mmCIF file of C-alpha atoms in Angstrom:
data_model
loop_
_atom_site.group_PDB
_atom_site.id
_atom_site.type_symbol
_atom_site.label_atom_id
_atom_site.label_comp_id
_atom_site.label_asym_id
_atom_site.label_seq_id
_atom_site.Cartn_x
_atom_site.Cartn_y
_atom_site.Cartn_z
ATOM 1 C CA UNK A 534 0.000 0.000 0.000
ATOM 2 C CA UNK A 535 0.566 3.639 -0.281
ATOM 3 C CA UNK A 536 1.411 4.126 4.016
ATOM 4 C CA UNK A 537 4.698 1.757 4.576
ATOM 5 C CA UNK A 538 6.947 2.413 7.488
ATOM 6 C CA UNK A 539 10.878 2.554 6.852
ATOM 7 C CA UNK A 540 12.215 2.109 9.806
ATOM 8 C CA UNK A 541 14.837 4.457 9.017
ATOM 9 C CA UNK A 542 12.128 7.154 7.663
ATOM 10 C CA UNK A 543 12.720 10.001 10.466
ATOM 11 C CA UNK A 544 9.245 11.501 9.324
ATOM 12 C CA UNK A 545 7.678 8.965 10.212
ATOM 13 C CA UNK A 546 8.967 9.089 14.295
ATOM 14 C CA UNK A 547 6.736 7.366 16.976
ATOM 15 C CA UNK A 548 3.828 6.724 14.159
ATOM 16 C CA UNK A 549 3.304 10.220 12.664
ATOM 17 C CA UNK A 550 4.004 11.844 9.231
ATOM 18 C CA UNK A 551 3.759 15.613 8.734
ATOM 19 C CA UNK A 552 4.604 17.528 5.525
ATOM 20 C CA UNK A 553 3.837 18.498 1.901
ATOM 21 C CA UNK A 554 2.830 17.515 -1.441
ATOM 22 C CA UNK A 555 5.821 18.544 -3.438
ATOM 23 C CA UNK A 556 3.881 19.485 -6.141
ATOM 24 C CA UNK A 557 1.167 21.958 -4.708
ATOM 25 C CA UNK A 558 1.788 22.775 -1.217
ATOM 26 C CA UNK A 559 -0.789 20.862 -0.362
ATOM 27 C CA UNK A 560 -0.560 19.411 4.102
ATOM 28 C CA UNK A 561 0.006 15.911 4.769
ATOM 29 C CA UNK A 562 -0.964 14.328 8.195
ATOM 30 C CA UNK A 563 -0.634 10.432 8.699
ATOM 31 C CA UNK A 564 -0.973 8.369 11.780
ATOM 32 C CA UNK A 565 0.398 4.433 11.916
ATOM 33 C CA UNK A 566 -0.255 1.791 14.918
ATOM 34 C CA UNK A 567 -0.446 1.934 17.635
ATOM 35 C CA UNK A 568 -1.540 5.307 17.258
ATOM 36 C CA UNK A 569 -4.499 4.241 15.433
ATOM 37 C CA UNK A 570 -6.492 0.673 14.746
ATOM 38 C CA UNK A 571 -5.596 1.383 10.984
ATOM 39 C CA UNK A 572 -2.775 3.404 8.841
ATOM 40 C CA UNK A 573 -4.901 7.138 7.922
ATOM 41 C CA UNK A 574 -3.900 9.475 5.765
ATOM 42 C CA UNK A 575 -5.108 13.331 5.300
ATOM 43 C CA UNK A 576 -4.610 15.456 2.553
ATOM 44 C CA UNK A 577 -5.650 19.067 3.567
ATOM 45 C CA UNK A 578 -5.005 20.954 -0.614
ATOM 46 C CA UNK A 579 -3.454 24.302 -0.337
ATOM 47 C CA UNK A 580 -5.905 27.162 -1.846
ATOM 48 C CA UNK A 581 -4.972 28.230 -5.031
ATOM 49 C CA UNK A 582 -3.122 32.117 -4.900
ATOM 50 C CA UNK A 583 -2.867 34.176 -7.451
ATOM 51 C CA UNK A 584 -1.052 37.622 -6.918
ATOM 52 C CA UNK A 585 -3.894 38.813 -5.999
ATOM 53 C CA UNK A 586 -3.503 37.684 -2.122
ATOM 54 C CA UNK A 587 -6.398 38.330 -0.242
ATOM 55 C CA UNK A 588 -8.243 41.290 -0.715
ATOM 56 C CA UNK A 589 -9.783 42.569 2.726
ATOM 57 C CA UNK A 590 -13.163 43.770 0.853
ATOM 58 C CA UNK A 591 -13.467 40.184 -0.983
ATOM 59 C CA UNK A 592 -11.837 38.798 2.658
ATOM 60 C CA UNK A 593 -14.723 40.633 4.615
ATOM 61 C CA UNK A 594 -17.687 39.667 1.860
ATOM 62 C CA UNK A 595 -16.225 36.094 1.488
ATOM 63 C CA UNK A 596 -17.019 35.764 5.694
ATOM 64 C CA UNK A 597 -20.264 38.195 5.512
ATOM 65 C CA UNK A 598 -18.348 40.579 8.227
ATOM 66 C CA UNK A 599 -19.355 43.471 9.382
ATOM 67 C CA UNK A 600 -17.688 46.576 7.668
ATOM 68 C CA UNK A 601 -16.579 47.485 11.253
ATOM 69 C CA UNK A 602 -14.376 45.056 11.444
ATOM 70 C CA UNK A 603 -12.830 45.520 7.868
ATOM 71 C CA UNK A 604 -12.475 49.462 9.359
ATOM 72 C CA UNK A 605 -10.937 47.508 12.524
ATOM 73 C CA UNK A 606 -8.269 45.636 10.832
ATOM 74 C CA UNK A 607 -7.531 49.138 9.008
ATOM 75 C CA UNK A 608 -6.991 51.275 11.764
ATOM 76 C CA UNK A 609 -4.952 48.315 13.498
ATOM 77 C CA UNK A 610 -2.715 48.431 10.538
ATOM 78 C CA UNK A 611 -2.731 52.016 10.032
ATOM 79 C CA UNK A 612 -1.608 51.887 14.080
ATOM 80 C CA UNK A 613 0.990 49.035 13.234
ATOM 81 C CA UNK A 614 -0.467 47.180 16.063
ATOM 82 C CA UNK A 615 -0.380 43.384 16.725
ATOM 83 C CA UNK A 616 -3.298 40.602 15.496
ATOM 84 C CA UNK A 617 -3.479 37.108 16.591
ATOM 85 C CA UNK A 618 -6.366 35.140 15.408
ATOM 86 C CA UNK A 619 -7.332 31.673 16.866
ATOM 87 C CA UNK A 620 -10.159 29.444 16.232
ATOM 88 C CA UNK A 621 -11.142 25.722 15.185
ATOM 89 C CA UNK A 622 -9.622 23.694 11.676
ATOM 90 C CA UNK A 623 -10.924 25.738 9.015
ATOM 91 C CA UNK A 624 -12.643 28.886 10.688
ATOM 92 C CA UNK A 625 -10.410 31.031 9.056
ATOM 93 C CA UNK A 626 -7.846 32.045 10.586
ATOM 94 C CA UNK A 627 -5.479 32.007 7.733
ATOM 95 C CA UNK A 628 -7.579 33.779 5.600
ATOM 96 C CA UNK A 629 -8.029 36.558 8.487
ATOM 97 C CA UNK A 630 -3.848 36.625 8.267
ATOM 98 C CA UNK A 631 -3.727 37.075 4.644
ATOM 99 C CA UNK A 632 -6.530 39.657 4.891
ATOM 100 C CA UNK A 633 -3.670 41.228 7.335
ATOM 101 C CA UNK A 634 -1.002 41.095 5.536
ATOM 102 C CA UNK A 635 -2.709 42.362 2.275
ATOM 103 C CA UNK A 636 -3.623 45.538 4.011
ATOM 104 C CA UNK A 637 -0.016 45.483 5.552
ATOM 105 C CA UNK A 638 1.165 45.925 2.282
ATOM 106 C CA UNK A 639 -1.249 48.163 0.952
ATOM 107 C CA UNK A 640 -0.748 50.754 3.909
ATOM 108 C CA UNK A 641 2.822 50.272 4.505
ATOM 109 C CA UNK A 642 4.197 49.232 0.774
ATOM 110 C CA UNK A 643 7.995 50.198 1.576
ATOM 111 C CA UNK A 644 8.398 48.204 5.200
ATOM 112 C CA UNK A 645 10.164 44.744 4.853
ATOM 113 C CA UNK A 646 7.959 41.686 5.818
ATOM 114 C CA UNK A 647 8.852 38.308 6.785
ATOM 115 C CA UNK A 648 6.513 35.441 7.410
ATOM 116 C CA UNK A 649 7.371 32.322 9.263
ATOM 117 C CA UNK A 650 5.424 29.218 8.544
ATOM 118 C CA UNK A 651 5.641 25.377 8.904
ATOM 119 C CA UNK A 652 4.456 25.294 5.576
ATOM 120 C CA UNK A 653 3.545 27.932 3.265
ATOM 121 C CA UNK A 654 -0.028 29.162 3.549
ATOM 122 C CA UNK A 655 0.016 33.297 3.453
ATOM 123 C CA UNK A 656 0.547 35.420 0.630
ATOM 124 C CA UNK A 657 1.938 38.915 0.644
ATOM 125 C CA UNK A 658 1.746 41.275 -2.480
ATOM 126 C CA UNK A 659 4.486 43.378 -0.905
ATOM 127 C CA UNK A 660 8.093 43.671 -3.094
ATOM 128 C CA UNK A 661 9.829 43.450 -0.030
ATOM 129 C CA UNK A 662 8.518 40.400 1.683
ATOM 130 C CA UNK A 663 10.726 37.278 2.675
ATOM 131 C CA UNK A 664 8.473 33.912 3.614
ATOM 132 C CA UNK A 665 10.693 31.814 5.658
ATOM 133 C CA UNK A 666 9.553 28.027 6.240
ATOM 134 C CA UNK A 667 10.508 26.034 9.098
ATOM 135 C CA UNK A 668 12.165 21.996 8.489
ATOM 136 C CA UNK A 669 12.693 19.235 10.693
ATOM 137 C CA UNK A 670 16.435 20.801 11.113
ATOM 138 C CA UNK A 671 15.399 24.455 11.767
ATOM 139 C CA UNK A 672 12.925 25.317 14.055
ATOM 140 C CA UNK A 673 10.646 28.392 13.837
ATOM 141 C CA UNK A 674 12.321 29.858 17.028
ATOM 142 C CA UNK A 675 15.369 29.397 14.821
ATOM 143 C CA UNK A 676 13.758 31.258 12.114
ATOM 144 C CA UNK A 677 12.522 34.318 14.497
ATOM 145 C CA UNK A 678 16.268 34.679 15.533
ATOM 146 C CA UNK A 679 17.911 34.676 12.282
ATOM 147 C CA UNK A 680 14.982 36.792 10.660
ATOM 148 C CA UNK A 681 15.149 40.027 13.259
ATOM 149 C CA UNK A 682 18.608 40.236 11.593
ATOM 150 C CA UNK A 683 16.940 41.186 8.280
ATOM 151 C CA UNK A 684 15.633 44.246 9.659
ATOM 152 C CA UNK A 685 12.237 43.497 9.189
ATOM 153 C CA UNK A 686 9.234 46.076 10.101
ATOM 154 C CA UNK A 687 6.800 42.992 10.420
ATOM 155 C CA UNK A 688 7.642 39.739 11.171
ATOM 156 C CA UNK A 689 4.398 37.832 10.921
ATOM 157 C CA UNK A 690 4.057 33.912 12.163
ATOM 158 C CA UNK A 691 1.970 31.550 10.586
ATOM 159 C CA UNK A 692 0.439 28.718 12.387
ATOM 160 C CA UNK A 693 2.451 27.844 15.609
ATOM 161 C CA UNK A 694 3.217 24.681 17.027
ATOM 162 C CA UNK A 695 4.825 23.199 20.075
ATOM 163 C CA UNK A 696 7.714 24.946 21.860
ATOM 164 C CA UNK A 697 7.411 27.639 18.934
ATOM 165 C CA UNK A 698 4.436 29.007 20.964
ATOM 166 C CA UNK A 699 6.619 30.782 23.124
ATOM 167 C CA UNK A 700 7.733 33.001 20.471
ATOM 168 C CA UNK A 701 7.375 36.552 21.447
ATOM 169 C CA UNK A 702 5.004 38.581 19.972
ATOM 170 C CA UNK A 703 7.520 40.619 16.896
ATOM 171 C CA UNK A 704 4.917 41.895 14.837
ATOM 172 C CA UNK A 705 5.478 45.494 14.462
ATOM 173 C CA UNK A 706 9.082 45.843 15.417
ATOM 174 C CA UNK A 707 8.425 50.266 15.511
ATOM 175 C CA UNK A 708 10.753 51.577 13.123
#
């Protein structure tokens, strides 16, 4: 079948395998015994992104919102003030980043952006932004570090995980 184990397969530690389809982006989660009765497999496909990002009127119709908070994520930009969105699998959250970002770059087109992701899910329109993705040999804590040396205005994470929750909050950095 499609799920065997090589022993020597380090993705595939304790009975778990995270990571991407090479040829869209597209998550991978799979779970072997004894984690489970039966070897599963999820395939989670990446949206399809044009340059067109996310456009915070299409963002806020898309999610029927409120116009006030479309005028909220505005004057948080315009204020260069930090966002964090949380919620359940698929309630948007990403989308709500993107939305972010898009107005990041439309308010603020000359400041330098970085994104850090386990896998790439935002889009930025800005010239000046730098996605950075973490690996099984650099951590996203690792990225944070080496990315404040870039001299970034934003650094914006994606979805975090694990220890990489600690990671201060860099957004604006006030320059």
């Amino acid at each position: 079948g499609m799920l065997k184990k090589d022993p020597d397969d380090k993705q595939w530690a304790g009975g778990l395998l995270e990571g991407e389809v090479p040829l869209d982006g597209s998550r991978i989660q799979g779970w072997l015994p004894p984690l489970v009765t039966s070897p599963s497999l999820v395939i989670r496909k990446r949206r399809r992104q044009g340059t067109e990002g996310y456009p915070p009127i299409r963002f806020a119709t898309h999610f029927d919102l409120p116009t006030l908070y479309l005028w909220t994520f505005e004057q948080m930009v315009q204020e260069r003030r930090n966002a964090l969105f949380v919620g359940p699998a698929g309630s948007g959250k990403t989308a709500c980043g993107g939305a972010y970002l898009d107005l990041i770059a439309e308010t603020w087109p000359d400041d330098r952006i970085i994104t850090i992701e386990d896998t790439f899910e935002l889009f930025c329109r800005s010239a000046s932004w730098l996605p950075l993705r973490s690996s099984p040999d650099v951590t996203q804590r690792q990225l944070l570090r080496s990315a404040k040396r870039g001299l970034p205005t934003w650094i914006i994470p994606g979805e975090v995980r694990d220890d990489a929750a600690a990671l201060q909050p860099p957004l604006p950095r006030g320059r």
